[in-house]
Amino acid sequence: MLTGVVLLATACTGQEQEPRREGDASGLSGPLAVFADQELAWDECESGAPGTECATYEVPLDYDDPGGERIEIAVKRLPSEGDDVIGSLLVNPGGPGSPGYDFVDHASSKVSDPVRERFDVVGFDPRGVGRSAPLTCMDAEGIDEFLGGVDGVEGDGDMSEVTDAELAELQEDSRDFVEACQANDPEIMMHMGTANVARDMDVLRVLLGDEKLTYLGFSYGTSIGAHYAEQFPERVRALVLDGAVDPSQGQLELSVQQATGFETALRAFVEDCLGGPDCPLGGSGDSVDDGIEALRGFLADTAREPLGNTMDDREVNRARAELGVLAALYSEGWWPRVREALTAATEEGDGTLLLQLADALYSRGDTSAYVNSTAALIAVNCSDSSSPRDVEAYVEAAAEAGEESPIFGPSLAWGALPCAYWPEEAVAPEREFDAEGAAPVMVVGTTRDSATPYAWSEALAEQLDPGFLLTRDGDGHTGYRMGDQCIDTHVDSYLIELTVPEDGMVCA
């Protein structure tokens, strides 16, 4: 892991720290005022880290009809043990579809000791996720088939160009998924957008007694924070948006652009692999391009003859093998595991480890989480921005993404196809994000981030009027608590003291 060396000069400014306010938070008025009358009845959690407390609160299913149906949001907190508590730090790990409720159990590793001493760490499952009115579309078997790729794939499985039969199957699978959502949970699927999640978070802020919001969001969690700053700029105390998503792009555009991030991460992994002993992709005399070509050859072989595994009867075809490799690119710490998985696959014909990596990406170890996280991922992505309704746009996007990332690009583009069939009335209107009037907002970007390309962090920091960019020059997804002391120090100082480093600060 890279060390924390500041490459650009600092010009820090301090803002006056705001004291904690108990039960006197502003914000809810008119028909929403009734939601401020709730109390969070904290109780010992049924499971989780020692000392955590759990509660629920209610929000409108539809904010345009606040007197109508309500849904329940699950929330967990780890109270601060310090004597000088500033307030609550709300956290979200990303996804979409990842539970913020369970994320609090990992606060000791995800949030620094100085921050935990000054804040209660609070996480909630966004609407439609986990314990908060979870959206269900397909059962586990159905999702296995949905994620398992095209049954009738021909040749080497390269999806940058598809046959008529393959295209028909892709369309049918996507329509079937959306129809399953409509059949199982027609109400919640219509209100899954992140703008609603941000409003739910504002209700929680009020119930916690915080006049302004302090928030730490990773990956998709940055979208929640950006929506909050746009809707409630005067209620922002400090927002850390780490591994940003660019809110100005549609879902298909994001999928194509995401291919560049995974391609950058893949090349870093292959270079590292080739530099060590017994790399399954070649030796020290081979170039990165040679190693990637070896990986492409291996994946093509799995399309023609899938691997077996020792866990169940699923075939490790190209789609599942790709997911296994892609999952390991989220963190440099997973690189040894994918090397081991590729070695077992290429030398022994055993796809078990690759399948385990793919399963971890979608939380398949917990059937309920697996079923819900996939549904929530697609529902939020399709709800947050408009997508083309013409399948030819996806054909073109797959080809374009294949040029940027021959291995992962086409699959990422096709992954957006369900949005072509998502109910149009559930899709948020286009909007610009500038959060004018908000306090300074920290955007953290990692130069070789796999899942959220660095360019997205640059774009978000530029779009937000109060945004400033802090850069981690390194590998892996997100920057805070990833081993770079420089990043951690600046994030901690901003959250606690509201210290703003110079815009464009780079840590390496």
PDB file of C-alpha atoms in Angstrom, residues 215-362:
ATOM      1  CA  TYR A 215     -22.007  12.017   6.481  1.00  0.00           C
ATOM      2  CA  LEU A 216     -19.496   9.494   5.113  1.00  0.00           C
ATOM      3  CA  GLY A 217     -20.555   7.709   1.923  1.00  0.00           C
ATOM      4  CA  PHE A 218     -18.601   5.273  -0.213  1.00  0.00           C
ATOM      5  CA  SER A 219     -19.179   4.461  -3.900  1.00  0.00           C
ATOM      6  CA  TYR A 220     -22.968   4.627  -4.497  1.00  0.00           C
ATOM      7  CA  GLY A 221     -23.127   6.218  -1.039  1.00  0.00           C
ATOM      8  CA  THR A 222     -21.642   9.317  -2.695  1.00  0.00           C
ATOM      9  CA  SER A 223     -24.806   9.577  -4.777  1.00  0.00           C
ATOM     10  CA  ILE A 224     -26.902   9.666  -1.591  1.00  0.00           C
ATOM     11  CA  GLY A 225     -24.683  12.442  -0.266  1.00  0.00           C
ATOM     12  CA  ALA A 226     -24.805  14.426  -3.516  1.00  0.00           C
ATOM     13  CA  HIS A 227     -28.603  14.188  -3.624  1.00  0.00           C
ATOM     14  CA  TYR A 228     -28.752  15.336  -0.011  1.00  0.00           C
ATOM     15  CA  ALA A 229     -26.517  18.351  -0.653  1.00  0.00           C
ATOM     16  CA  GLU A 230     -28.587  19.298  -3.695  1.00  0.00           C
ATOM     17  CA  GLN A 231     -31.922  19.074  -1.856  1.00  0.00           C
ATOM     18  CA  PHE A 232     -30.846  20.390   1.551  1.00  0.00           C
ATOM     19  CA  PRO A 233     -27.708  22.547   1.092  1.00  0.00           C
ATOM     20  CA  GLU A 234     -28.402  24.597   4.226  1.00  0.00           C
ATOM     21  CA  ARG A 235     -28.443  21.413   6.349  1.00  0.00           C
ATOM     22  CA  VAL A 236     -24.937  20.213   5.415  1.00  0.00           C
ATOM     23  CA  ARG A 237     -22.243  20.257   8.085  1.00  0.00           C
ATOM     24  CA  ALA A 238     -19.674  17.939   6.432  1.00  0.00           C
ATOM     25  CA  LEU A 239     -19.991  15.348   3.677  1.00  0.00           C
ATOM     26  CA  VAL A 240     -17.229  12.936   2.633  1.00  0.00           C
ATOM     27  CA  LEU A 241     -18.042  11.392  -0.765  1.00  0.00           C
ATOM     28  CA  ASP A 242     -15.441   8.671  -1.351  1.00  0.00           C
ATOM     29  CA  GLY A 243     -15.197   6.880  -4.708  1.00  0.00           C
ATOM     30  CA  ALA A 244     -17.715   9.115  -6.405  1.00  0.00           C
ATOM     31  CA  VAL A 245     -20.420   8.369  -8.946  1.00  0.00           C
ATOM     32  CA  ASP A 246     -20.951  11.064 -11.586  1.00  0.00           C
ATOM     33  CA  PRO A 247     -24.636  12.106 -11.255  1.00  0.00           C
ATOM     34  CA  SER A 248     -24.627  13.859 -14.619  1.00  0.00           C
ATOM     35  CA  GLN A 249     -24.438  10.580 -16.554  1.00  0.00           C
ATOM     36  CA  GLY A 250     -27.212   8.143 -17.461  1.00  0.00           C
ATOM     37  CA  GLN A 251     -27.029   4.504 -16.419  1.00  0.00           C
ATOM     38  CA  LEU A 252     -25.850   3.207 -19.788  1.00  0.00           C
ATOM     39  CA  GLU A 253     -23.156   5.889 -20.007  1.00  0.00           C
ATOM     40  CA  LEU A 254     -22.010   5.032 -16.479  1.00  0.00           C
ATOM     41  CA  SER A 255     -21.792   1.347 -17.380  1.00  0.00           C
ATOM     42  CA  VAL A 256     -19.600   2.073 -20.398  1.00  0.00           C
ATOM     43  CA  GLN A 257     -17.398   4.479 -18.451  1.00  0.00           C
ATOM     44  CA  GLN A 258     -17.084   2.007 -15.586  1.00  0.00           C
ATOM     45  CA  ALA A 259     -15.326  -0.324 -17.998  1.00  0.00           C
ATOM     46  CA  THR A 260     -12.355   2.066 -18.039  1.00  0.00           C
ATOM     47  CA  GLY A 261     -11.986   1.756 -14.266  1.00  0.00           C
ATOM     48  CA  PHE A 262     -11.969  -2.026 -14.326  1.00  0.00           C
ATOM     49  CA  GLU A 263      -9.551  -2.036 -17.261  1.00  0.00           C
ATOM     50  CA  THR A 264      -7.144   0.187 -15.319  1.00  0.00           C
ATOM     51  CA  ALA A 265      -7.442  -2.052 -12.256  1.00  0.00           C
ATOM     52  CA  LEU A 266      -7.033  -5.208 -14.366  1.00  0.00           C
ATOM     53  CA  ARG A 267      -3.801  -3.949 -15.895  1.00  0.00           C
ATOM     54  CA  ALA A 268      -2.454  -3.117 -12.435  1.00  0.00           C
ATOM     55  CA  PHE A 269      -3.355  -6.619 -11.208  1.00  0.00           C
ATOM     56  CA  VAL A 270      -1.778  -8.337 -14.238  1.00  0.00           C
ATOM     57  CA  GLU A 271       1.416  -6.310 -13.874  1.00  0.00           C
ATOM     58  CA  ASP A 272       1.610  -7.289 -10.212  1.00  0.00           C
ATOM     59  CA  CYS A 273       0.915 -10.948 -11.026  1.00  0.00           C
ATOM     60  CA  LEU A 274       3.567 -11.143 -13.734  1.00  0.00           C
ATOM     61  CA  GLY A 275       6.125  -9.637 -11.366  1.00  0.00           C
ATOM     62  CA  GLY A 276       5.708 -12.488  -8.872  1.00  0.00           C
ATOM     63  CA  PRO A 277       6.412 -16.210  -9.006  1.00  0.00           C
ATOM     64  CA  ASP A 278       4.023 -18.738 -10.590  1.00  0.00           C
ATOM     65  CA  CYS A 279       1.627 -16.251 -12.157  1.00  0.00           C
ATOM     66  CA  PRO A 280      -1.096 -18.198 -14.017  1.00  0.00           C
ATOM     67  CA  LEU A 281      -1.090 -15.525 -16.742  1.00  0.00           C
ATOM     68  CA  GLY A 282       2.584 -15.782 -17.690  1.00  0.00           C
ATOM     69  CA  GLY A 283       6.078 -15.039 -16.454  1.00  0.00           C
ATOM     70  CA  SER A 284       8.300 -12.060 -15.666  1.00  0.00           C
ATOM     71  CA  GLY A 285       9.375 -11.762 -19.293  1.00  0.00           C
ATOM     72  CA  ASP A 286       5.818 -11.224 -20.498  1.00  0.00           C
ATOM     73  CA  SER A 287       4.194  -7.835 -20.980  1.00  0.00           C
ATOM     74  CA  VAL A 288       0.927  -6.728 -19.414  1.00  0.00           C
ATOM     75  CA  ASP A 289      -0.717  -7.104 -22.829  1.00  0.00           C
ATOM     76  CA  ASP A 290       0.576 -10.684 -22.980  1.00  0.00           C
ATOM     77  CA  GLY A 291      -0.971 -11.402 -19.574  1.00  0.00           C
ATOM     78  CA  ILE A 292      -4.324  -9.894 -20.531  1.00  0.00           C
ATOM     79  CA  GLU A 293      -4.339 -11.913 -23.741  1.00  0.00           C
ATOM     80  CA  ALA A 294      -3.732 -15.060 -21.686  1.00  0.00           C
ATOM     81  CA  LEU A 295      -6.718 -14.147 -19.497  1.00  0.00           C
ATOM     82  CA  ARG A 296      -8.875 -13.556 -22.572  1.00  0.00           C
ATOM     83  CA  GLY A 297      -7.896 -16.970 -23.874  1.00  0.00           C
ATOM     84  CA  PHE A 298      -8.799 -18.607 -20.573  1.00  0.00           C
ATOM     85  CA  LEU A 299     -12.197 -16.914 -20.458  1.00  0.00           C
ATOM     86  CA  ALA A 300     -12.873 -17.897 -24.071  1.00  0.00           C
ATOM     87  CA  ASP A 301     -12.165 -21.527 -23.082  1.00  0.00           C
ATOM     88  CA  THR A 302     -14.713 -21.327 -20.242  1.00  0.00           C
ATOM     89  CA  ALA A 303     -17.330 -20.170 -22.770  1.00  0.00           C
ATOM     90  CA  ARG A 304     -16.708 -23.268 -24.885  1.00  0.00           C
ATOM     91  CA  GLU A 305     -16.238 -25.682 -21.976  1.00  0.00           C
ATOM     92  CA  PRO A 306     -17.383 -24.416 -18.538  1.00  0.00           C
ATOM     93  CA  LEU A 307     -15.489 -25.437 -15.409  1.00  0.00           C
ATOM     94  CA  GLY A 308     -16.958 -27.433 -12.573  1.00  0.00           C
ATOM     95  CA  ASN A 309     -16.939 -26.545  -8.892  1.00  0.00           C
ATOM     96  CA  THR A 310     -17.102 -28.477  -5.630  1.00  0.00           C
ATOM     97  CA  MET A 311     -19.937 -26.433  -4.043  1.00  0.00           C
ATOM     98  CA  ASP A 312     -22.986 -27.074  -6.235  1.00  0.00           C
ATOM     99  CA  ASP A 313     -24.130 -27.901  -9.743  1.00  0.00           C
ATOM    100  CA  ARG A 314     -23.575 -24.453 -11.282  1.00  0.00           C
ATOM    101  CA  GLU A 315     -21.279 -24.374 -14.280  1.00  0.00           C
ATOM    102  CA  VAL A 316     -18.465 -21.842 -14.087  1.00  0.00           C
ATOM    103  CA  ASN A 317     -18.997 -20.434 -17.548  1.00  0.00           C
ATOM    104  CA  ARG A 318     -17.509 -17.249 -18.932  1.00  0.00           C
ATOM    105  CA  ALA A 319     -20.050 -14.981 -17.215  1.00  0.00           C
ATOM    106  CA  ARG A 320     -19.330 -16.444 -13.768  1.00  0.00           C
ATOM    107  CA  ALA A 321     -15.571 -16.607 -14.333  1.00  0.00           C
ATOM    108  CA  GLU A 322     -15.583 -12.940 -15.402  1.00  0.00           C
ATOM    109  CA  LEU A 323     -17.480 -11.979 -12.260  1.00  0.00           C
ATOM    110  CA  GLY A 324     -14.934 -13.839 -10.122  1.00  0.00           C
ATOM    111  CA  VAL A 325     -12.027 -11.913 -11.610  1.00  0.00           C
ATOM    112  CA  LEU A 326     -13.906  -8.603 -11.535  1.00  0.00           C
ATOM    113  CA  ALA A 327     -14.811  -9.055  -7.847  1.00  0.00           C
ATOM    114  CA  ALA A 328     -11.162  -9.367  -6.889  1.00  0.00           C
ATOM    115  CA  LEU A 329     -10.312  -6.055  -8.579  1.00  0.00           C
ATOM    116  CA  TYR A 330     -12.249  -4.073  -5.965  1.00  0.00           C
ATOM    117  CA  SER A 331      -9.356  -4.349  -3.517  1.00  0.00           C
ATOM    118  CA  GLU A 332      -5.623  -4.889  -3.887  1.00  0.00           C
ATOM    119  CA  GLY A 333      -5.908  -7.178  -0.868  1.00  0.00           C
ATOM    120  CA  TRP A 334      -7.931  -9.639  -2.967  1.00  0.00           C
ATOM    121  CA  TRP A 335      -5.286 -10.005  -5.687  1.00  0.00           C
ATOM    122  CA  PRO A 336      -3.665 -13.087  -4.096  1.00  0.00           C
ATOM    123  CA  ARG A 337      -7.065 -14.783  -4.021  1.00  0.00           C
ATOM    124  CA  VAL A 338      -7.741 -14.273  -7.714  1.00  0.00           C
ATOM    125  CA  ARG A 339      -4.213 -15.494  -8.555  1.00  0.00           C
ATOM    126  CA  GLU A 340      -4.974 -18.640  -6.583  1.00  0.00           C
ATOM    127  CA  ALA A 341      -8.379 -18.962  -8.245  1.00  0.00           C
ATOM    128  CA  LEU A 342      -6.927 -18.599 -11.743  1.00  0.00           C
ATOM    129  CA  THR A 343      -4.200 -21.118 -10.946  1.00  0.00           C
ATOM    130  CA  ALA A 344      -6.742 -23.691  -9.769  1.00  0.00           C
ATOM    131  CA  ALA A 345      -8.876 -23.042 -12.844  1.00  0.00           C
ATOM    132  CA  THR A 346      -6.098 -23.184 -15.438  1.00  0.00           C
ATOM    133  CA  GLU A 347      -4.066 -26.035 -13.943  1.00  0.00           C
ATOM    134  CA  GLU A 348      -6.754 -28.199 -12.363  1.00  0.00           C
ATOM    135  CA  GLY A 349      -9.921 -27.214 -14.201  1.00  0.00           C
ATOM    136  CA  ASP A 350     -11.487 -26.252 -10.859  1.00  0.00           C
ATOM    137  CA  GLY A 351     -13.673 -23.138 -10.895  1.00  0.00           C
ATOM    138  CA  THR A 352     -14.624 -23.267  -7.209  1.00  0.00           C
ATOM    139  CA  LEU A 353     -12.515 -20.323  -6.057  1.00  0.00           C
ATOM    140  CA  LEU A 354     -13.605 -18.158  -8.987  1.00  0.00           C
ATOM    141  CA  LEU A 355     -17.230 -18.948  -8.180  1.00  0.00           C
ATOM    142  CA  GLN A 356     -16.685 -18.088  -4.516  1.00  0.00           C
ATOM    143  CA  LEU A 357     -15.296 -14.679  -5.517  1.00  0.00           C
ATOM    144  CA  ALA A 358     -18.279 -14.066  -7.796  1.00  0.00           C
ATOM    145  CA  ASP A 359     -20.673 -15.107  -5.018  1.00  0.00           C
ATOM    146  CA  ALA A 360     -19.012 -12.698  -2.581  1.00  0.00           C
ATOM    147  CA  LEU A 361     -19.627  -9.822  -4.994  1.00  0.00           C
ATOM    148  CA  TYR A 362     -23.392 -10.404  -4.810  1.00  0.00           C
TER     149      TYR A 362
END
